[in-house]
Coordinates of C-alpha atoms in Angstrom, one line a residue:
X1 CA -31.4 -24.5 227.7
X2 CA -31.3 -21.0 228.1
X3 CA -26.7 -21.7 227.3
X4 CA -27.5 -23.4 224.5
X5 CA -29.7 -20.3 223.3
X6 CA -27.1 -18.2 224.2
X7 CA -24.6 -20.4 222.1
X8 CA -26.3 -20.6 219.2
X9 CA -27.5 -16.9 218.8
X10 CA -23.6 -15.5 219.3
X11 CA -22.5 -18.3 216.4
X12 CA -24.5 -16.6 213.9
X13 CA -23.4 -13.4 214.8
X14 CA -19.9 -14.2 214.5
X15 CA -20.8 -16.1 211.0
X16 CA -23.0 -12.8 210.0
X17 CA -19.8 -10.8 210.7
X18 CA -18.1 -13.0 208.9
X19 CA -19.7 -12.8 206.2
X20 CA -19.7 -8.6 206.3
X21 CA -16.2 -8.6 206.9
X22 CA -15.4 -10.6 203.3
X23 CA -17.4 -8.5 201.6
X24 CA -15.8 -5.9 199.4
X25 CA -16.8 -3.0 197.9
X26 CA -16.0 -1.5 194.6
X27 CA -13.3 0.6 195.4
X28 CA -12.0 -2.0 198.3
X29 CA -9.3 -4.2 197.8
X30 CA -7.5 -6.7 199.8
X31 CA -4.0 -6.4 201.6
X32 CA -1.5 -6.5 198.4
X33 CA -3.8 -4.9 195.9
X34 CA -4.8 -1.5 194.7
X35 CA -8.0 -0.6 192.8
X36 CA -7.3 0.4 189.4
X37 CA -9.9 3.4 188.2
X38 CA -9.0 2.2 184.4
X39 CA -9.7 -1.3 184.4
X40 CA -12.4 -1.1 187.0
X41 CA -10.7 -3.9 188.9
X42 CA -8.5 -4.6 191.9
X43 CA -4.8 -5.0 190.4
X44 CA -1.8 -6.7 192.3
X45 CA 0.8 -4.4 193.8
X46 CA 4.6 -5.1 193.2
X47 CA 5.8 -4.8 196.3
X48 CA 9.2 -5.8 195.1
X49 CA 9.6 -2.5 192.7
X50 CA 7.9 -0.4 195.9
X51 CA 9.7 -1.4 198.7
X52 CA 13.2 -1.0 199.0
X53 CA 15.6 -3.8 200.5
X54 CA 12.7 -6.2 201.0
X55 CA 15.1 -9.1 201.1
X56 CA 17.3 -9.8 203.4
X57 CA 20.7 -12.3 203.6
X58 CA 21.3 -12.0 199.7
X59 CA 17.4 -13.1 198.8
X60 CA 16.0 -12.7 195.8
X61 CA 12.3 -10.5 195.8
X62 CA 9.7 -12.5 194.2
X63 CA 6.9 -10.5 193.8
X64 CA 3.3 -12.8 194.6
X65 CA -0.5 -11.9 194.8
X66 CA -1.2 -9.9 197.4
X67 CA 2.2 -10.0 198.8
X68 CA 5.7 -11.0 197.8
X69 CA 8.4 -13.7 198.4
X70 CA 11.9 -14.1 199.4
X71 CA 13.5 -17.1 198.4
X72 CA 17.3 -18.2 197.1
X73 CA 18.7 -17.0 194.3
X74 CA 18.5 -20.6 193.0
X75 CA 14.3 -20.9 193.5
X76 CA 12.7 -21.2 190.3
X77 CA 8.8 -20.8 190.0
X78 CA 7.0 -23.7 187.7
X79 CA 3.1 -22.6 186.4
X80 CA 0.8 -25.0 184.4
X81 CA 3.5 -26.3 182.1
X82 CA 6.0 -27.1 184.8
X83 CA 8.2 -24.5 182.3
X84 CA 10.4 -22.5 184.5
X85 CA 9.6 -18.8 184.3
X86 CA 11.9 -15.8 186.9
X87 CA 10.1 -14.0 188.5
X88 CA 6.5 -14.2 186.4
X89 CA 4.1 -13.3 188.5
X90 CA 0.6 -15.4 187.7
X91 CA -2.9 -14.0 187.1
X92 CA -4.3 -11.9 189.5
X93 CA -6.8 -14.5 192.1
X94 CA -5.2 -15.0 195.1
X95 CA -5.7 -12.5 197.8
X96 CA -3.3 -12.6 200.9
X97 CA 0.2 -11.8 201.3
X98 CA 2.7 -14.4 201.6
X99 CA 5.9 -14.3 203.4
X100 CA 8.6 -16.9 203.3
X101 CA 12.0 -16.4 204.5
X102 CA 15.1 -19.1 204.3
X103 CA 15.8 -20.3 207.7
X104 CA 19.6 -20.8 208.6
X105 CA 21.3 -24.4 208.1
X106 CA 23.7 -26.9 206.3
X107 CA 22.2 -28.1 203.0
X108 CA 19.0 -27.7 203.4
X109 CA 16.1 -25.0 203.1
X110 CA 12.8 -24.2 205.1
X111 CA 9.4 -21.9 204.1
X112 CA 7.3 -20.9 206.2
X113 CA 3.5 -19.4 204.5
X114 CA 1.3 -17.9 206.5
X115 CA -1.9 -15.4 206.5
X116 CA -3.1 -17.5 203.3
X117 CA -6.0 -15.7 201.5
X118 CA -9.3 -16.9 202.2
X119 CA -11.3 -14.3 199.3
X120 CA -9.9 -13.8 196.0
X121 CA -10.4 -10.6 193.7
X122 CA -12.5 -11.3 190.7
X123 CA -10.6 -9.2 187.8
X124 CA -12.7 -7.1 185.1
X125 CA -15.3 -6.1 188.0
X126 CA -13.3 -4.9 190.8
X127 CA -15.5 -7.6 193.7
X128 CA -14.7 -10.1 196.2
X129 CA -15.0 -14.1 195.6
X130 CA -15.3 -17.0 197.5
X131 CA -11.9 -18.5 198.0
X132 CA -13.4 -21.4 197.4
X133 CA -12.6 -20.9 193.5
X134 CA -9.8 -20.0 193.8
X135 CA -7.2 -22.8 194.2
X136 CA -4.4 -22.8 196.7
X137 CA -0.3 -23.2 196.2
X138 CA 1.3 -25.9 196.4
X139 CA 4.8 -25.9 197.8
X140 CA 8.2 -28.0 197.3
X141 CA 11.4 -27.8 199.2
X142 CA 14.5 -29.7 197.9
X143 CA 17.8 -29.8 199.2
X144 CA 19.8 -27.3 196.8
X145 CA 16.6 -25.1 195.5
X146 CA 13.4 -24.0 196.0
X147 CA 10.6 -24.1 194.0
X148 CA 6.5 -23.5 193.9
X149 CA 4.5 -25.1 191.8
X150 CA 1.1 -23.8 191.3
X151 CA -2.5 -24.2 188.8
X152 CA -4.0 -21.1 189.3
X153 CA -7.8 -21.0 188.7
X154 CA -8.7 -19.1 184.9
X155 CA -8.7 -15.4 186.2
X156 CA -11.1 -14.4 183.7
X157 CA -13.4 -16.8 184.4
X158 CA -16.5 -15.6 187.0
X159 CA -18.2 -18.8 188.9
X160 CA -21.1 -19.7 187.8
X161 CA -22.1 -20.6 191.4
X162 CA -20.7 -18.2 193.6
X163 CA -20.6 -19.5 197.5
X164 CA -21.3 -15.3 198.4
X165 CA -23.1 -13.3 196.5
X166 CA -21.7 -9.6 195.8
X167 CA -22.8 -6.6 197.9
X168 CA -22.8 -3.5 195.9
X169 CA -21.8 0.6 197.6
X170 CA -24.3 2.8 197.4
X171 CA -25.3 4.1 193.9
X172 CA -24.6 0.6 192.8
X173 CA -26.3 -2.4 191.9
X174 CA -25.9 -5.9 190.7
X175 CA -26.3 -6.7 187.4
X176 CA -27.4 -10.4 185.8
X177 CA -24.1 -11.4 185.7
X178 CA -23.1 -10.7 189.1
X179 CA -21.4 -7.2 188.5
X180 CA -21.8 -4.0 190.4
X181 CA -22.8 -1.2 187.8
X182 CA -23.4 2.8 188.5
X183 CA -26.3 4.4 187.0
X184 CA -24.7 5.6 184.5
X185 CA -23.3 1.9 182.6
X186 CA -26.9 0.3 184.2
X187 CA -28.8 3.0 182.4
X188 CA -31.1 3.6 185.8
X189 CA -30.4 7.3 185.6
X190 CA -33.0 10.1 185.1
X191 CA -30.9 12.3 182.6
X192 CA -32.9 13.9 179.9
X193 CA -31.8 12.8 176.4
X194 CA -29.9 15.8 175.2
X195 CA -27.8 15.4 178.8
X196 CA -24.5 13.5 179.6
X197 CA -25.0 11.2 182.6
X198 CA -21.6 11.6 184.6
X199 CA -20.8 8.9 187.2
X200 CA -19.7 10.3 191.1
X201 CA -19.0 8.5 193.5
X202 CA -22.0 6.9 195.2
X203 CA -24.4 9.3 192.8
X204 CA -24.5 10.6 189.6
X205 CA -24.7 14.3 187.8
X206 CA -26.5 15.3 184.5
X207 CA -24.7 17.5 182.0
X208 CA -24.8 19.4 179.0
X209 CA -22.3 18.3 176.3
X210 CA -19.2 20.0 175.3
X211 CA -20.4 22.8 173.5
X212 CA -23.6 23.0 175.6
X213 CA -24.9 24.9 178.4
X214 CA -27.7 24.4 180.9
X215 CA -30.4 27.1 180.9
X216 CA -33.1 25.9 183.1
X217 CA -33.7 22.4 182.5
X218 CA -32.5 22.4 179.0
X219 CA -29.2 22.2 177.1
X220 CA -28.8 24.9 175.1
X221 CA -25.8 25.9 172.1
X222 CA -22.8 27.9 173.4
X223 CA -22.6 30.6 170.1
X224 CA -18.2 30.2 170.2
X225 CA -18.5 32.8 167.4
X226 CA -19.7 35.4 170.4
X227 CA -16.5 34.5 172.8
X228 CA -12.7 34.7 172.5
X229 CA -11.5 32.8 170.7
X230 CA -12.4 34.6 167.5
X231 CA -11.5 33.4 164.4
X232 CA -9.3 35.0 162.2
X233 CA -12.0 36.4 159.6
X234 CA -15.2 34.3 159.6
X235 CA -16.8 32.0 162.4
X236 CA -20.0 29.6 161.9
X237 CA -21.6 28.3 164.6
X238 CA -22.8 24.6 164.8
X239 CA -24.8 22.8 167.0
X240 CA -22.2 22.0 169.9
X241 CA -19.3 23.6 168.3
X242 CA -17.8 25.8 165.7
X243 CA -15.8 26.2 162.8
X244 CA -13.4 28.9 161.4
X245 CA -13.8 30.2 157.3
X246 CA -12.1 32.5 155.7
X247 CA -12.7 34.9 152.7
X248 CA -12.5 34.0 149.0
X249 CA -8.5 34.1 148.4
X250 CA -7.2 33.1 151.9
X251 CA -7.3 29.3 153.0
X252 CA -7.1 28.1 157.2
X253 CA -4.4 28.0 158.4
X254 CA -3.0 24.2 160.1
X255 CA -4.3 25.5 163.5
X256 CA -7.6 25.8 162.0
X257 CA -8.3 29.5 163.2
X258 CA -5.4 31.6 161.3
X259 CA -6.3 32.8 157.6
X260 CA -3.4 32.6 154.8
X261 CA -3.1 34.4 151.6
X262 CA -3.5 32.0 148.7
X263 CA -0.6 32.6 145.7
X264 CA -3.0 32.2 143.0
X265 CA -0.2 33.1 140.8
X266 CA 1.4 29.6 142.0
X267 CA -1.6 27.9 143.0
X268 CA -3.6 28.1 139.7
X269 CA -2.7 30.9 137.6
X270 CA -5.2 31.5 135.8
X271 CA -3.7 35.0 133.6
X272 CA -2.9 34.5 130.1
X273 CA 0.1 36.7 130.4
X274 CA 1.2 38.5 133.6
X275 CA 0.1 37.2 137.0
X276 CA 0.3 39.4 140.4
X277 CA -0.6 38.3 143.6
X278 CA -2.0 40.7 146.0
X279 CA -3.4 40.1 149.4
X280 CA -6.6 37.8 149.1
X281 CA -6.6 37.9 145.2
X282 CA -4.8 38.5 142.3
X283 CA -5.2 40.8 139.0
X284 CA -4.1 40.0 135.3
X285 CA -1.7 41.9 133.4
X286 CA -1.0 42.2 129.8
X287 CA 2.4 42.3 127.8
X288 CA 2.5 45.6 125.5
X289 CA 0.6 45.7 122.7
X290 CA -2.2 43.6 124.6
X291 CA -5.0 44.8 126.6
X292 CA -7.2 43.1 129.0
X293 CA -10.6 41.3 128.1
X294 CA -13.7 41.7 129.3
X295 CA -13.4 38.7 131.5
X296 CA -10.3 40.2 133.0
X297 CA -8.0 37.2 132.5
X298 CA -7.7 36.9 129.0
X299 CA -5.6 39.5 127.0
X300 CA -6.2 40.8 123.1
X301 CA -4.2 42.0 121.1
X302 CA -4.4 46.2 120.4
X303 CA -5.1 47.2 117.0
X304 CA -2.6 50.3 117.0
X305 CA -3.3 51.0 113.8
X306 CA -6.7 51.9 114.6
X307 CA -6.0 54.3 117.6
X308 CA -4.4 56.5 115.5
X309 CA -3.3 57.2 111.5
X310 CA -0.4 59.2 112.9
X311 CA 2.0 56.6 113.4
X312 CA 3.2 55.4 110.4
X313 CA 4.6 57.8 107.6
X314 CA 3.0 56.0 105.1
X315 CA 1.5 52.7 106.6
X316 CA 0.9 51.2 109.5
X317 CA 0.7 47.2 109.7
X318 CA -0.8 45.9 112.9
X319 CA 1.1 42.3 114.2
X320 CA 0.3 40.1 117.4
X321 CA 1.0 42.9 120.4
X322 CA 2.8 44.9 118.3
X323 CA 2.6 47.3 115.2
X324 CA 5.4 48.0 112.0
X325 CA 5.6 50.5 109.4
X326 CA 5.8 50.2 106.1
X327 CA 7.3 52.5 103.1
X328 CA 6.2 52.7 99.2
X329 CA 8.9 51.4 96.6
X330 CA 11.6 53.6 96.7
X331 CA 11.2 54.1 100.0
X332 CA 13.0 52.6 103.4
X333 CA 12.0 52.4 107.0
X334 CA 14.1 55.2 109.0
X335 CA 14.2 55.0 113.4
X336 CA 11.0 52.9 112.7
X337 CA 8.3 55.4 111.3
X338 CA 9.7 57.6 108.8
X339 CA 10.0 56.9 105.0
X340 CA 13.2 57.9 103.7
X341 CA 14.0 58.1 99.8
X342 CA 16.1 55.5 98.4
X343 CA 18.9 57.3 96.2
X344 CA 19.2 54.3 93.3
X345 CA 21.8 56.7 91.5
X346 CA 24.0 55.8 94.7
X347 CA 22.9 52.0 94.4
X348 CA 21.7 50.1 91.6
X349 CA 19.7 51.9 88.7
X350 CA 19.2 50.7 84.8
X351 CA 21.0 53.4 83.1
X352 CA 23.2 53.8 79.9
X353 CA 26.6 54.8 79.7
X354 CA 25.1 57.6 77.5
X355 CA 22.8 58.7 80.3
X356 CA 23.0 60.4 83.8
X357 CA 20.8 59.1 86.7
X358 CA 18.9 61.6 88.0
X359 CA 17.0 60.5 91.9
X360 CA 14.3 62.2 92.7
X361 CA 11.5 61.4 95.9
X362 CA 10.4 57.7 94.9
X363 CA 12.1 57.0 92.1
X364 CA 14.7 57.7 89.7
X365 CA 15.3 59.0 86.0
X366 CA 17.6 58.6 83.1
X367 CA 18.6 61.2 80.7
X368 CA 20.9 61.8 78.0
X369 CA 24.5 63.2 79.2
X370 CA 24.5 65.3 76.0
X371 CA 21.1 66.9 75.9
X372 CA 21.7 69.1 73.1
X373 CA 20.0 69.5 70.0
X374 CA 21.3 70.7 66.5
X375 CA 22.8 73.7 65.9
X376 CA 23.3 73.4 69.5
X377 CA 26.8 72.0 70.6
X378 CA 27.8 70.7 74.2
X379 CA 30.1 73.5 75.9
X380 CA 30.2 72.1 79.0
X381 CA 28.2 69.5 81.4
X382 CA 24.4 70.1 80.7
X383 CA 24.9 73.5 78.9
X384 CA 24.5 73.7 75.3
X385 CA 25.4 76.7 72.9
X386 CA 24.4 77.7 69.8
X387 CA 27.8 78.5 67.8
X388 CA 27.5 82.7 67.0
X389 CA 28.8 81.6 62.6
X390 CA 25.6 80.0 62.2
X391 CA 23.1 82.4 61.0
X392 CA 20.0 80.0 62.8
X393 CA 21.3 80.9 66.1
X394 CA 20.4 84.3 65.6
X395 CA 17.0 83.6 66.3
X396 CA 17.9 81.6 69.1
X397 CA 18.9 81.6 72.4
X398 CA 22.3 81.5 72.9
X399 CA 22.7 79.2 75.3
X400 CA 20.6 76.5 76.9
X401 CA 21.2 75.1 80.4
X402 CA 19.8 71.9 81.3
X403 CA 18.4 71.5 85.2
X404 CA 16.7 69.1 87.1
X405 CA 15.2 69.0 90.5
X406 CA 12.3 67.0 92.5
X407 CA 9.7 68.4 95.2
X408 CA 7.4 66.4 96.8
X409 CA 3.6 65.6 96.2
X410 CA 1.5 68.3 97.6
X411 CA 3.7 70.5 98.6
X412 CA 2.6 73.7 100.2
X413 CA 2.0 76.9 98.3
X414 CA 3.4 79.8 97.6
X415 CA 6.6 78.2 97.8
X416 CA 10.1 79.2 96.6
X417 CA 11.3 76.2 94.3
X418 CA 14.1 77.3 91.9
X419 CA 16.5 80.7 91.6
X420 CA 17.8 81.6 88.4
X421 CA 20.8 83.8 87.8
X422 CA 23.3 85.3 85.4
X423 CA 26.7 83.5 85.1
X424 CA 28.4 86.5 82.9
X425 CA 27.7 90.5 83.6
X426 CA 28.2 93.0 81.2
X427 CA 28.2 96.7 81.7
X428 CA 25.3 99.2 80.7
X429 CA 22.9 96.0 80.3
X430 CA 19.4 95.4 81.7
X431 CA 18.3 92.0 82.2
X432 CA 14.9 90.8 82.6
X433 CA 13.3 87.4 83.5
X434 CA 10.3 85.2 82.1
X435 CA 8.5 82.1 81.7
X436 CA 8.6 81.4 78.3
X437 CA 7.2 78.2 78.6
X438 CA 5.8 75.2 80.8
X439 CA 3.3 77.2 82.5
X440 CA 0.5 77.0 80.7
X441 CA -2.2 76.0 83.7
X442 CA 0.0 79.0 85.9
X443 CA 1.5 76.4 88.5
X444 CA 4.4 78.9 88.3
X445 CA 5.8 82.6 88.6
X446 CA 8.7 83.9 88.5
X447 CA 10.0 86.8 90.6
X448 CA 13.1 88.8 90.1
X449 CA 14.9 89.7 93.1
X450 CA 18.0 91.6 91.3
X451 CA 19.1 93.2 88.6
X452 CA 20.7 89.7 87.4
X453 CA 18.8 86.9 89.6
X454 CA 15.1 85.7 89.7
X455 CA 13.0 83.2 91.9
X456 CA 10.7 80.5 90.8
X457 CA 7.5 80.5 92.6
X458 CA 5.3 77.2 92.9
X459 CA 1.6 78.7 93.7
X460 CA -0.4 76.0 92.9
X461 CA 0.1 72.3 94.6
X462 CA 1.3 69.5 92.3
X463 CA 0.2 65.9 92.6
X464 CA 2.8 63.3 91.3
X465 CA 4.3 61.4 90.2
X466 CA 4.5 64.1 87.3
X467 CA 7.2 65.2 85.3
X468 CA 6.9 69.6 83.9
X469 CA 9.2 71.1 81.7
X470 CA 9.9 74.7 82.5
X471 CA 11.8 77.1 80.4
X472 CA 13.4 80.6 82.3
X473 CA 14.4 82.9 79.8
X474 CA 17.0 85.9 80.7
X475 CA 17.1 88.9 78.2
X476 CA 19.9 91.0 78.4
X477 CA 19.7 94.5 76.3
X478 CA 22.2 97.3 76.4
X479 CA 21.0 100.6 77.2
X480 CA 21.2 102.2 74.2
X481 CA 19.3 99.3 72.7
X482 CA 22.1 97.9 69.9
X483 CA 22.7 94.7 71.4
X484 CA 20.0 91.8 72.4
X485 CA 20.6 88.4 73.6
X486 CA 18.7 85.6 75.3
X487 CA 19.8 82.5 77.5
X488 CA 17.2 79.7 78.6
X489 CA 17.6 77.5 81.4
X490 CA 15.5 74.1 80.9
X491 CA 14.3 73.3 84.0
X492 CA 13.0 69.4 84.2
X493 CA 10.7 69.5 88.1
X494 CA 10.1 65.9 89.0
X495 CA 6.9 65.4 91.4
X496 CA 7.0 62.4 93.6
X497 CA 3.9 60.2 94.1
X498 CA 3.9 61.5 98.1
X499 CA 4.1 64.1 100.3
X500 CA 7.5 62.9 101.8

């Protein structure tokens, strides 16, 4: 009795060790498989792309779970369908590694499998199976090929009525549907809720996130505007992070930290006229003849006339950024300011045939070319004489001469305006000069200078446009008093209606 105790206590420590040894962990995999951190699963390894020369005597590598095959060149492998697919390797399930080599012989080919999985990997949980749902290969020889025809179970699929329950590594545990989950995915952890619960191996950390530092037991806001790197100009601060600004004028540059001068000039010019960029602005220019407004974009136009009454001669017209002058009739515009008298005698004028232009400042006259008056006969151009048989000429004088000159409107006084002088000289005679006429409110004097010249004098300003009528007289005596003549020159002074 006491053997058959014996017997029966060793058997269920083998089958408890068993059942220890099949169990996997989440970062074990079977013989052929790797565990891939990504998918969280166990994931076949292709021992045909790892090994080299796995084949031997011209085989072809044909890459299995857990394992791989090598079979003839001519070995097809049938799934499901029974459609013939190279070298396609089927969903992950079946564990062990299978080796099957082509044994030596006339027209026809052996397999031999061995070391048959008895657990499976589950995929999408990374955990060992029962074989038991898992189904097994079944193999076909023929004479000429060779070829496996297997219905793998649905590798997605998890049993609903698993023969072994999962055993989960430390700082693991099983979930409802039969999947080993940290602390982290299961939500077990003890993180507070501004922390980051970080999966490790067997455990589990708390941390701050990005942009967050622990002080004490709290997560607190890292101030980036404090540490390297700075931005360019401005840096604000935000809960967990930062971002860079940059001054009125400038815009961030694509690596989000660099500052660039905005062309406003380009961008959205904004002048009316003239636009210059600077750095981080601009500034508004005007053409000449405009000036800035008030809101420093705009321009208006200068009213030169207003500044000052010195530019024009005579007037000033203002235009749009600009200014012209303008000039009285009988006037023209000279080098753009000065009024210069127009000389119609030289042009165009309404005179006779009978009658001699005479131009003066603004204007023009016509008189007669023969200007004399009975008893008085024309001698020559503009002089008339009074013939010495006539006895009316002895009360008159002699001769006449007829002048004409023009002076401008307010000219200044004293001023020298006309000389006056003797054409014929005899010996032993005095002569003497004066006004005998056309001076009546004393705008004139007359000054000798020589024995046979005098000057006209203006000393009083004249206003035109005005026409006066001056007569000189010259007396000529000889010294012993027995001879007495007289000549008159007519002078005809033409004002102009301005100063210029």
């Amino acid at each position: 009795m006491l053997k058959a105790l014996f017997l029966t206590m060793l058997t269920l420590a083998l089958v408890k060790s068993q059942d220890t040894e099949e169990t996997i962990t989440y970062t074990q995999c079977t013989d052929g498989y790797e565990w891939d951190p990504v998918r969280q699963q166990c994931k076949d390894i292709d021992e045909c792309d790892i090994v080299p020369d796995a084949c031997k005597g011209g085989m072809k590598c044909v890459n299995h779970y857990g394992g791989y095959l090598c079979l003839p060149k001519t070995a097809q492998i049938i799934v499901n369908n029974e459609q013939p697919q190279q070298e396609t390797p089927a969903a992950e399930g079946v564990g062990a590694a299978a080796n099957a080599a082509a044994a030596s012989g006339t027209g026809t080919g052996t397999v031999a499998a061995s070391g048959m999985a008895t657990s499976g990997v589950m995929p999408g949980g990374g955990f060992v199976a029962s074989a038991a749902a898992v189904a097994g290969p079944e193999v076909q020889t023929g004479r000429n090929n060779f070829v496996i025809r297997r219905n793998p179970a649905d590798p997605q699929r998890i049993p609903s009525n698993p023969s072994h329950r999962i055993q989960c590594a430390t700082g693991y545990e099983q979930s409802e549907h039969n999947v080993c989950q940290d602390e982290c995915t299961a939500g077990t952890h003890n993180c507070r809720a501004d922390q980051v619960c970080i999966n490790l191996r067997g455990s589990f950390a708390c941390q701050c996130p990005q942009g967050y530092q622990k002080r004490g037991d709290q997560c607190v806001d890292i101030d980036e505007c404090t540490i390297p790197p700075y931005c360019h100009q401005r840096c604000v601060n935000t809960p967990g992070s930062f971002y860079c600004q940059c001054s009125p004028g400038f815009q961030l540059a694509a690596n989000n930290y660099t500052c660039v001068d905005i062309n406003e000039c380009d961008a959205s010019n904004q002048c009316a006229q003239q636009c210059y960029n600077i750095l981080g602005s601009f500034i508004c220019q005007c053409n000449q003849g405009y000036e800035l407004s008030s809101d420093r974009l705009n321009c208006e136009d200068i009213d030169e006339c207003r500044t000052s009454s010195y530019l024009c001669q005579y007037q000033c017209v203002n235009e749009p950024g600009k200014f012209s002058c303008m000039c009285p009739q009988g006037y023209q515009v000279v080098r753009s300011r000065t009024c210069q008298d127009i000389n119609e005698c030289e042009t165009t004028n309404e005179c006779r045939e009978d009658e001699m232009c005479w131009n003066y400042h603004g204007g023009f006259r016509c008189y007669p070319r023969n200007p004399c008056q009975d008893p008085y006969v024309l001698t020559s151009e503009n002089r008339c004489v009074c013939p010495v048989s006539s006895a009316v000429c002895r009360e008159l004088p002699q001769s006449i001469v007829y002048k004409y000159m023009s002076i401008r409107s307010d000219r200044s006084v004293p001023s020298d305006i006309f000389q006056i002088q003797a054409t014929t000289i005899y010996a032993n005679t005095i002569n003497t000069f004066r006004i005998k006429s056309g001076n009546e409110n004393g705008e004139f004097y007359l000054r000798q200078t020589s024995p046979v010249s005098a000057m006209l004098v203006l000393v009083k300003s004249l206003s035109g446009p005005r026409e006066y009528i001056v007569d000189l007289e010259m007396l000529t005596v000889n010294s012993i008093g027995t001879f007495r003549t007289s000549s008159v020159l007519r002078l005809t002074i033409i004002v102009g209606p301005f100063s210029f």
